[in-house]
Amino acid sequence: MEPAPPPLSAPPPAAPPAPPDTAPLHSPLARVGLLCFTLLVVYASLYPFSGWVDNGISPFAFVSAPKPRYITDFDLLTNVLGYFPFGALVVLSLHPRLSGGRATLVALVAGALLSACMEAFQTWLPSRISSNIDLITNALGALLGGAVVAPFTRALIDDGRLTRLRHAWFEPHASFAIILLLLWPFAQVFPQEHLFGMGGIVREWLTDPESWPMQVLQMVFPQLESWQDHIGLRPEDMQSQQLLESLVTASSWIGTGLFASIAMRRSAPMLRILAGLLAAALLLKATAAELQFPTESAFVWLSEGGRFALLTSSLVLALLLYLPRWLRAVLAMAALVVLVGLTNVLPSNPYAWISEQGWRMGRFIHFNSLAQWLGWLWPFLAFCYVIWRFEQVSLRRHAMKKAAARREAAAANLQE
């Protein structure tokens, strides 16, 4: 039997599989985190942003000034640890353009420049003292942060487990949401009138006659002050603090959980992530309370109303996670609006007020004020993110409709 003749033209050999994409990646999350952390450093360094005065001293006179007379090991450690994350974020943000020793050097220079600017501005703040020791320890903290992270930059960003989890669990454009979620436990450090009662900046403004929003409102509404006295912001008929705290805590935790779910993929372990987020907030709040009030229980703030709200709202949140994303976004905005409304309208808790006065004193005053501002602004930032996601979805759908219309027009032209 004769063999079959060979084909007239042999088929082209199959193309080899494309090699995996090994190009180094950059980290939007690190860059957003660096921006947020820089703003936090500026706030913590220049708080309370009042009492500016020109005392005739050069803003850089602290560089050649003698060593401060009173300085403690705690102050030195705080300065180093305060700039440690800054240096680490600088190195992560520079990847892949710069890495290794060069990125660490940039972190040192950036930390020194930021600290020098903050110390220079503190020259005009009577409540702050500029110090060359602060400059040195802050720069040292940035250097240590960069040096510790630099060897692991590629592992963390290019092929690290955290990077894989970030892409597997969260949407591509969720960097800002991730930053807000990481900041959420720190927003609970400052003692609120009700557990997780964030967004109280409106009441702070309306109860301070010297605040600029109050002055603007008084110019527009001259009768505002007398109206405010009769509006009943603290009604006497609402006696149950437990019920009030349950309402605030439940709306806050449900709004936070739904907000987090919007930034996650359907395949993400939402319940485990939210459980870890809640546990981190409770443990961080307990640790801060233990440091501030060592004579009291670390969980003295966890009242019966707060425990009941956390249990019931967690069960409700677990059911709401099965809803469509757009409906979860609507419910998240509604819960955040309810949270801000309740926080600013419900009667004040006198026990929380006493706790706040003690919290304001001590060596953590600037970090406490920073945590308070995080709690004030967090719901508004989360609300803005949800609005932005709605806008992005609307733009995407509009682009898809235009693309479909163009395809239909092209198909009609071909048929003609």
Coordinates of C-alpha atoms in Angstrom, one line a residue:
M1 CA 0.0 0.0 0.0
E2 CA 1.5 3.3 -1.1
P3 CA 1.7 6.1 1.5
A4 CA -0.5 9.0 1.1
P5 CA 1.0 11.9 -0.8
P6 CA 2.2 14.8 1.3
P7 CA -0.1 17.9 1.3
L8 CA 0.5 20.6 -1.2
S9 CA 1.2 23.1 1.5
A10 CA 1.9 22.3 5.0
P11 CA 0.0 24.3 7.6
P12 CA 2.0 26.9 9.4
P13 CA 3.4 25.8 12.7
A14 CA 1.4 26.8 15.7
A15 CA 2.5 30.0 17.3
P16 CA 4.2 29.4 20.7
P17 CA 2.2 30.6 23.7
A18 CA 2.8 34.2 24.6
P19 CA 5.1 34.5 27.7
P20 CA 3.4 35.8 30.8
D21 CA 3.4 39.5 31.3
T22 CA 6.3 40.0 33.7
A23 CA 6.5 43.8 33.3
P24 CA 6.9 45.6 36.7
L25 CA 3.7 47.2 37.9
H26 CA 3.0 50.4 39.8
S27 CA 0.7 50.6 42.8
P28 CA -2.1 53.2 42.7
L29 CA -3.0 52.1 46.2
A30 CA 0.4 53.1 47.5
R31 CA 0.2 56.5 45.7
V32 CA -3.2 57.3 47.1
G33 CA -2.0 56.2 50.5
L34 CA 1.0 58.4 50.3
L35 CA -1.2 61.4 49.5
C36 CA -3.6 60.7 52.3
F37 CA -0.8 60.1 54.8
T38 CA 1.0 63.3 53.8
L39 CA -2.2 65.2 54.5
L40 CA -2.6 63.5 57.8
V41 CA 1.0 64.5 58.7
V42 CA 0.3 68.1 57.8
Y43 CA -2.8 68.2 59.9
A44 CA -1.1 66.5 62.9
S45 CA 1.9 68.9 62.6
L46 CA -0.1 72.2 62.3
Y47 CA -3.1 71.5 64.5
P48 CA -4.9 73.6 65.8
F49 CA -4.4 75.9 62.8
S50 CA -5.1 79.0 64.9
G51 CA -3.1 81.6 66.7
W52 CA -0.7 82.3 63.8
V53 CA 1.7 85.1 64.8
D54 CA 4.9 86.6 63.4
N55 CA 7.4 86.7 66.3
G56 CA 10.2 88.0 64.2
I57 CA 12.1 84.7 64.2
S58 CA 13.3 83.2 61.0
P59 CA 11.2 80.0 60.2
F60 CA 14.5 78.0 59.8
A61 CA 16.1 79.3 63.0
F62 CA 15.4 75.9 64.6
V63 CA 18.0 74.3 62.4
S64 CA 20.9 75.9 64.3
A65 CA 19.1 76.3 67.6
P66 CA 20.4 74.5 70.7
K67 CA 19.0 71.1 71.7
P68 CA 15.6 71.4 73.4
R69 CA 15.8 71.3 77.2
Y70 CA 12.8 69.0 77.7
I71 CA 12.6 65.9 75.4
T72 CA 11.5 62.4 76.3
D73 CA 12.1 59.0 74.8
F74 CA 8.4 58.9 74.0
D75 CA 8.7 62.0 71.9
L76 CA 11.7 60.6 70.0
L77 CA 10.0 57.3 69.4
T78 CA 6.8 59.0 68.3
N79 CA 8.7 61.1 65.7
V80 CA 10.4 58.1 64.3
L81 CA 7.2 56.0 64.1
G82 CA 5.2 58.9 62.7
Y83 CA 7.4 59.1 59.6
F84 CA 8.1 55.4 59.2
P85 CA 4.9 54.8 57.1
F86 CA 5.7 57.9 55.0
G87 CA 9.1 56.5 54.0
A88 CA 7.6 53.1 53.2
L89 CA 4.8 54.6 51.1
V90 CA 7.4 56.8 49.2
V91 CA 9.4 53.7 48.2
L92 CA 6.2 51.8 47.2
S93 CA 5.0 54.7 45.2
L94 CA 8.2 55.1 43.3
H95 CA 8.2 51.5 42.0
P96 CA 9.0 50.6 39.3
R97 CA 10.8 53.8 38.3
L98 CA 13.1 53.7 41.3
S99 CA 13.9 50.9 43.6
G100 CA 16.4 49.8 46.2
G101 CA 18.9 52.3 47.6
R102 CA 17.8 55.1 45.2
A103 CA 14.2 54.9 46.3
T104 CA 15.3 54.8 50.0
L105 CA 17.4 57.9 49.4
V106 CA 14.4 59.7 47.9
A107 CA 12.3 58.6 50.9
L108 CA 14.9 60.1 53.2
V109 CA 15.0 63.4 51.3
A110 CA 11.2 63.6 51.0
G111 CA 10.8 62.9 54.7
A112 CA 13.4 65.5 55.6
L113 CA 11.8 68.2 53.4
L114 CA 8.3 67.5 54.7
S115 CA 9.5 67.6 58.3
A116 CA 11.5 70.8 57.6
C117 CA 8.5 72.5 56.1
M118 CA 6.3 71.5 59.1
E119 CA 8.9 72.7 61.6
A120 CA 9.2 76.0 59.7
F121 CA 5.4 76.5 59.8
Q122 CA 5.3 75.7 63.5
T123 CA 7.5 78.8 64.1
W124 CA 4.4 80.9 63.7
L125 CA 2.2 78.7 65.9
P126 CA 2.6 79.6 69.6
S127 CA 1.2 76.2 70.7
R128 CA 3.9 74.3 68.8
I129 CA 7.7 74.3 69.2
S130 CA 10.0 73.8 66.3
S131 CA 13.0 71.5 67.0
N132 CA 16.0 70.3 65.1
I133 CA 15.7 67.0 67.0
D134 CA 12.2 66.5 65.6
L135 CA 13.6 67.1 62.1
I136 CA 16.4 64.5 62.6
T137 CA 14.1 61.9 64.1
N138 CA 11.4 62.4 61.5
A139 CA 14.0 62.0 58.7
L140 CA 15.3 58.9 60.5
G141 CA 11.8 57.4 60.5
A142 CA 11.4 58.0 56.8
L143 CA 14.8 56.4 56.2
L144 CA 14.0 53.4 58.2
G145 CA 10.5 53.0 56.6
G146 CA 12.1 53.1 53.1
A147 CA 15.0 50.8 54.0
V148 CA 12.7 48.2 55.6
V149 CA 10.2 48.1 52.6
A150 CA 12.7 48.5 49.7
P151 CA 13.9 44.8 49.6
F152 CA 10.3 43.6 49.5
T153 CA 8.8 46.1 47.0
R154 CA 8.8 43.8 44.0
A155 CA 7.4 41.0 46.1
L156 CA 4.6 43.2 47.4
I157 CA 3.6 44.9 44.2
D158 CA 4.6 42.7 41.2
D159 CA 4.0 39.2 42.4
G160 CA 3.2 39.4 46.0
R161 CA 0.2 37.7 47.7
L162 CA -1.2 41.1 48.8
T163 CA -1.3 42.2 45.1
R164 CA -3.0 39.1 44.0
L165 CA -5.6 39.4 46.7
R166 CA -6.1 43.0 45.9
H167 CA -6.9 42.2 42.3
A168 CA -8.9 39.1 43.2
W169 CA -11.0 40.7 45.8
F170 CA -11.4 44.4 44.8
E171 CA -12.5 46.2 41.7
P172 CA -9.8 47.8 39.5
H173 CA -10.6 51.4 40.5
A174 CA -11.1 50.7 44.3
S175 CA -7.9 52.3 45.6
F176 CA -9.6 55.2 47.3
A177 CA -12.2 52.9 48.8
I178 CA -9.5 50.6 50.2
I179 CA -7.7 53.6 51.8
L180 CA -11.0 54.6 53.4
L181 CA -11.5 51.0 54.7
L182 CA -8.0 51.0 56.2
L183 CA -8.7 54.3 57.9
W184 CA -12.1 53.3 59.2
P185 CA -10.7 51.5 62.4
F186 CA -8.6 54.6 63.2
A187 CA -11.7 56.8 62.8
Q188 CA -13.2 54.9 65.8
V189 CA -10.3 55.7 68.2
F190 CA -11.6 59.0 69.3
P191 CA -14.6 58.5 71.8
Q192 CA -17.9 59.3 70.0
E193 CA -21.1 60.0 71.9
H194 CA -22.4 56.8 70.5
L195 CA -20.4 53.8 69.3
F196 CA -19.3 54.3 65.6
G197 CA -21.1 57.6 65.7
M198 CA -19.2 59.4 62.9
G199 CA -19.9 62.6 60.9
G200 CA -20.6 64.9 63.9
I201 CA -18.8 67.8 62.4
V202 CA -22.1 69.5 61.6
R203 CA -23.0 69.7 65.3
E204 CA -19.5 70.9 66.1
W205 CA -19.9 73.8 63.7
L206 CA -23.4 74.7 64.8
T207 CA -22.6 74.7 68.5
D208 CA -19.5 76.8 68.0
P209 CA -20.5 80.5 67.4
E210 CA -16.9 81.3 66.4
S211 CA -16.7 78.7 63.6
W212 CA -16.7 80.1 60.0
P213 CA -19.7 78.0 58.9
M214 CA -21.7 79.4 61.9
Q215 CA -20.7 82.9 61.1
V216 CA -21.7 82.5 57.4
L217 CA -25.1 81.1 58.5
Q218 CA -25.7 83.9 60.9
M219 CA -25.0 86.4 58.1
V220 CA -27.6 84.7 55.9
F221 CA -30.0 83.8 58.8
P222 CA -29.7 86.5 61.5
Q223 CA -32.3 84.6 63.7
L224 CA -30.3 81.3 63.6
E225 CA -29.0 81.5 67.1
S226 CA -32.5 82.0 68.7
W227 CA -33.9 79.3 66.3
Q228 CA -31.2 76.9 67.4
D229 CA -32.1 77.4 71.1
H230 CA -35.7 76.3 70.4
I231 CA -35.1 73.6 67.8
G232 CA -34.6 70.9 70.4
L233 CA -31.4 69.3 69.3
R234 CA -31.4 67.5 72.7
P235 CA -35.0 66.6 73.3
E236 CA -35.8 65.7 76.9
D237 CA -38.3 63.0 76.0
M238 CA -35.7 60.6 74.6
Q239 CA -34.3 59.0 77.7
S240 CA -33.1 55.6 76.4
Q241 CA -29.4 56.0 75.5
Q242 CA -29.2 52.3 74.6
L243 CA -31.9 52.7 71.9
L244 CA -30.2 55.8 70.5
E245 CA -26.8 54.1 70.4
S246 CA -28.2 51.0 68.8
L247 CA -29.7 53.2 66.0
V248 CA -26.4 55.0 65.4
T249 CA -24.2 51.9 65.6
A250 CA -26.4 49.9 63.4
S251 CA -26.7 52.5 60.7
S252 CA -22.9 53.1 60.8
W253 CA -21.9 49.5 60.6
I254 CA -24.5 48.6 57.9
G255 CA -23.4 51.7 55.8
T256 CA -19.7 50.8 56.2
G257 CA -20.3 47.2 55.3
L258 CA -22.3 48.0 52.2
F259 CA -19.8 50.6 51.2
A260 CA -17.0 48.1 51.4
S261 CA -19.0 45.5 49.4
I262 CA -19.4 48.0 46.5
A263 CA -15.6 48.1 46.0
M264 CA -15.4 44.2 46.2
R265 CA -15.8 41.6 43.5
R266 CA -18.6 39.0 43.8
S267 CA -15.9 36.3 44.3
A268 CA -14.4 38.1 47.3
P269 CA -14.9 36.6 50.8
M270 CA -17.0 39.6 51.9
L271 CA -18.1 38.3 55.3
R272 CA -14.5 37.4 56.3
I273 CA -13.2 40.8 55.2
L274 CA -15.9 42.7 57.1
A275 CA -15.4 40.5 60.2
G276 CA -11.7 41.3 60.1
L277 CA -12.5 45.0 59.7
L278 CA -14.9 45.1 62.6
A279 CA -12.4 43.1 64.8
A280 CA -9.6 45.5 63.9
A281 CA -11.8 48.5 64.9
L282 CA -12.8 47.0 68.2
L283 CA -9.3 45.9 69.1
L284 CA -7.8 49.3 68.1
K285 CA -10.4 51.2 70.1
A286 CA -9.8 49.0 73.1
T287 CA -6.0 49.4 72.9
A288 CA -6.4 53.2 72.7
A289 CA -8.8 53.2 75.6
E290 CA -6.3 51.1 77.7
L291 CA -3.5 53.5 76.9
Q292 CA -5.6 56.6 77.8
F293 CA -7.4 55.3 80.8
P294 CA -5.4 52.5 82.3
T295 CA -7.5 52.4 85.5
E296 CA -10.7 51.5 83.6
S297 CA -11.7 48.5 81.5
A298 CA -10.4 48.6 77.9
F299 CA -14.0 47.9 76.7
V300 CA -15.8 50.3 79.0
W301 CA -17.2 52.0 75.8
L302 CA -18.9 48.9 74.6
S303 CA -22.3 49.4 76.1
E304 CA -25.3 47.0 76.0
G305 CA -26.8 49.1 73.2
G306 CA -23.7 48.9 71.2
R307 CA -23.3 45.1 71.6
F308 CA -27.0 44.6 70.6
A309 CA -26.6 46.8 67.6
L310 CA -23.4 45.1 66.4
L311 CA -25.0 41.7 66.6
T312 CA -28.3 42.6 64.9
S313 CA -26.7 44.8 62.2
S314 CA -24.1 42.2 61.4
L315 CA -26.9 39.6 60.7
V316 CA -28.8 42.2 58.6
L317 CA -25.6 43.1 56.7
A318 CA -24.9 39.4 55.9
L319 CA -28.3 39.2 54.2
L320 CA -28.0 42.5 52.4
L321 CA -24.7 41.4 50.7
Y322 CA -26.8 39.1 48.4
L323 CA -28.5 42.1 46.9
P324 CA -27.4 43.6 43.5
R325 CA -24.5 46.0 43.6
W326 CA -26.6 49.1 42.6
L327 CA -29.1 48.4 45.4
R328 CA -26.3 48.0 47.9
A329 CA -25.0 51.3 46.8
V330 CA -28.3 53.0 47.3
L331 CA -28.7 51.4 50.8
A332 CA -25.2 52.4 51.7
M333 CA -25.9 56.1 50.9
A334 CA -29.2 55.9 52.8
A335 CA -27.4 54.4 55.9
L336 CA -24.7 57.0 55.8
V337 CA -27.3 59.8 55.6
V338 CA -29.2 58.3 58.5
L339 CA -25.9 58.0 60.5
V340 CA -24.9 61.7 59.9
G341 CA -28.4 62.8 60.7
L342 CA -28.7 60.8 64.0
T343 CA -25.2 61.8 65.1
N344 CA -25.9 65.5 64.7
V345 CA -29.5 65.6 66.0
L346 CA -29.7 63.0 68.8
P347 CA -29.1 64.2 72.4
S348 CA -25.6 64.2 73.8
N349 CA -24.5 61.5 76.1
P350 CA -23.0 63.2 79.2
Y351 CA -20.8 60.2 80.0
A352 CA -19.2 60.4 76.5
W353 CA -18.7 64.1 77.1
I354 CA -16.7 63.4 80.3
S355 CA -14.7 60.8 78.5
E356 CA -13.9 63.2 75.6
Q357 CA -12.5 65.8 78.0
G358 CA -10.1 63.3 79.5
W359 CA -9.2 62.0 76.0
R360 CA -8.2 65.5 74.9
M361 CA -5.6 65.8 77.6
G362 CA -2.2 64.0 77.6
R363 CA 0.6 63.2 75.2
F364 CA -1.7 61.9 72.5
I365 CA -3.6 65.2 72.0
H366 CA -2.6 65.7 68.3
F367 CA -3.2 62.1 67.3
N368 CA -6.6 62.2 69.1
S369 CA -7.6 65.3 67.2
L370 CA -6.5 63.6 64.0
A371 CA -8.7 60.6 64.8
Q372 CA -11.6 62.9 65.6
W373 CA -11.3 64.5 62.2
L374 CA -11.2 61.1 60.5
G375 CA -14.5 60.2 62.3
W376 CA -16.0 63.5 61.3
L377 CA -15.2 63.3 57.6
W378 CA -15.3 59.5 56.9
P379 CA -19.0 59.3 56.1
F380 CA -18.9 62.2 53.7
L381 CA -15.8 60.8 51.9
A382 CA -17.5 57.4 51.6
F383 CA -20.7 59.0 50.3
C384 CA -18.7 60.8 47.6
Y385 CA -17.1 57.6 46.6
V386 CA -20.5 55.9 46.1
I387 CA -21.7 58.9 44.0
W388 CA -18.5 58.6 41.9
R389 CA -19.1 54.9 41.3
F390 CA -22.7 55.7 40.1
E391 CA -21.3 58.3 37.8
Q392 CA -18.7 55.8 36.4
V393 CA -21.4 53.2 35.8
S394 CA -23.6 55.7 34.0
L395 CA -20.7 56.8 31.8
R396 CA -19.8 53.2 31.0
R397 CA -23.4 52.4 30.0
H398 CA -23.5 55.5 27.9
A399 CA -20.3 54.5 26.1
M400 CA -21.6 51.0 25.5
K401 CA -24.8 52.4 24.0
K402 CA -22.9 54.6 21.7
A403 CA -20.7 51.7 20.6
A404 CA -23.7 49.6 20.0
A405 CA -25.3 52.3 17.9
R406 CA -22.2 52.7 15.9
R407 CA -22.1 48.9 15.2
E408 CA -25.7 48.9 14.2
A409 CA -25.1 51.8 11.8
A410 CA -22.0 50.1 10.3
A411 CA -24.1 46.9 9.8
A412 CA -26.8 48.8 8.1
N413 CA -24.3 50.4 5.8
L414 CA -22.9 47.0 4.8
Q415 CA -26.4 45.7 4.1
E416 CA -27.0 48.6 1.8

